[in-house]
Amino acid sequence: MNHAPESAEPAEFAEPPASDRDTGPAPRPAPLAGLRVLDLATLFAGPLAATLLGDFGAEVIKVEHPRRPDPSRGHGPSKDGVGLWWKLLGRNKRTMTLDLSSPDGQRLLLRLAAEADVVIENFRPGTLERWHLGPDELHSVNPELVLARVTGFGQFGPYARRPGFGTLAEAMSGFAAITGEPDGPPTLPPFGLADSIAALTTAYAVMTALEGRRATGRGQVVDMAIIEPLLTVLGPQPLWYDQLGYVQPRTGNRSANNAPRNTYRTADGHWVAVSTSAQSIAERVMRLVGRPELIEAEWFATGAQRTAHADELDEAVGSWIARHDRETVIAAFEEAQAAIAPINDVRDVFADPQYRALGTLAEVPDEELGTVRMQNVLFRLSETPGAIRWAGRPHGADTEAVLGELGVPAEEIGRLRKEGTL
């Protein structure tokens, strides 16, 4: 049964591209239609994992505290008092309020969990257990439930009960240590990198656990520590250290594995990024910038050897790019089949023809702001595509509807709201 807001497109169907609307096949069921997810988490990693599931048809119910909503509603810029980050993070979710620290709230959460497939939470370890909502209680009402627990440091270990945020993961994992200029300080990203990678990993872990459920008939607990996925994304650093004692240094925009690889300023004041991970690309770049003799140097034969001559290579590439405007530079690189990209800010992303062709930014109707544009679903499926059905809803907008579907009488809903449980 679909419980989407009346203004939204039905959750079980994805709208086909505009060019197919008259002549294409009938809309198909979304791949995760029928999956029910309870999002108890706040801020970014856990809620974003739920968003990714909702984008492909899962019914996501966002459960927030009646008086302390998800802080993401107030993060960053707002318009007319409406937080914009929440419009992205809360899309495709129904919103309800519930005080999980109260007996009535716990009772209702267990009733919701009994009909759910997935619960995603990010409270400090031990919090759900203190509220009598831990894995034992949840699985007693629904043995098939997948419980995803997303925390900074995991459910056990000496740091488990510390407050954990993505910034700490970016520091602990080794990411900050290799980011920044060689003579500068370690650098943190200006956005939720570790949280976002943990969200992607959590969504993958949930789907893996659900597939496991098909074999065993039982749900299980996903223990996601935000400090771990980013370490995996950093590549073979542990192997290098284990086998060679090698510790990767900060190299700025340069690479320790190939050169030239850097950002360069064009004559009209723009910036572009050049990569030469393949030997053939490096040779094409040198011919393009008028330095073919460098190709004949013995050290040019491998990326690792070229890094020792990065100053010379950067001067060759940078001086050529500095004499031409961005349009000319990109066109010349494309003609030479060499790898280049403009360094876009968000204004450039909106105008970029490749993003436009891919439909990377979607236009979404919204009951509070009219129309908003945001990132589209994360990937395209040819047979069962995802869709953004609505943007983030107001705090508690669907509380009465969700509880009514659960069979809670209107008079009880009124009592619970009066007592502060809702």
mmCIF file of C-alpha atoms in Angstrom, residues 3 8 11 101 114 154 235 278 365:
data_model
loop_
_atom_site.group_PDB
_atom_site.id
_atom_site.type_symbol
_atom_site.label_atom_id
_atom_site.label_comp_id
_atom_site.label_asym_id
_atom_site.label_seq_id
_atom_site.Cartn_x
_atom_site.Cartn_y
_atom_site.Cartn_z
ATOM 1 C CA HIS A 3 1.193 6.137 1.780
ATOM 2 C CA ALA A 8 3.402 13.138 -4.784
ATOM 3 C CA ALA A 11 5.887 5.433 -4.620
ATOM 4 C CA SER A 101 12.457 7.503 25.685
ATOM 5 C CA ALA A 114 6.787 -5.371 13.617
ATOM 6 C CA GLY A 154 31.083 0.965 16.083
ATOM 7 C CA GLY A 235 43.157 2.354 -1.124
ATOM 8 C CA ALA A 278 47.840 6.296 -18.471
ATOM 9 C CA PRO A 365 7.797 20.060 -6.706
#
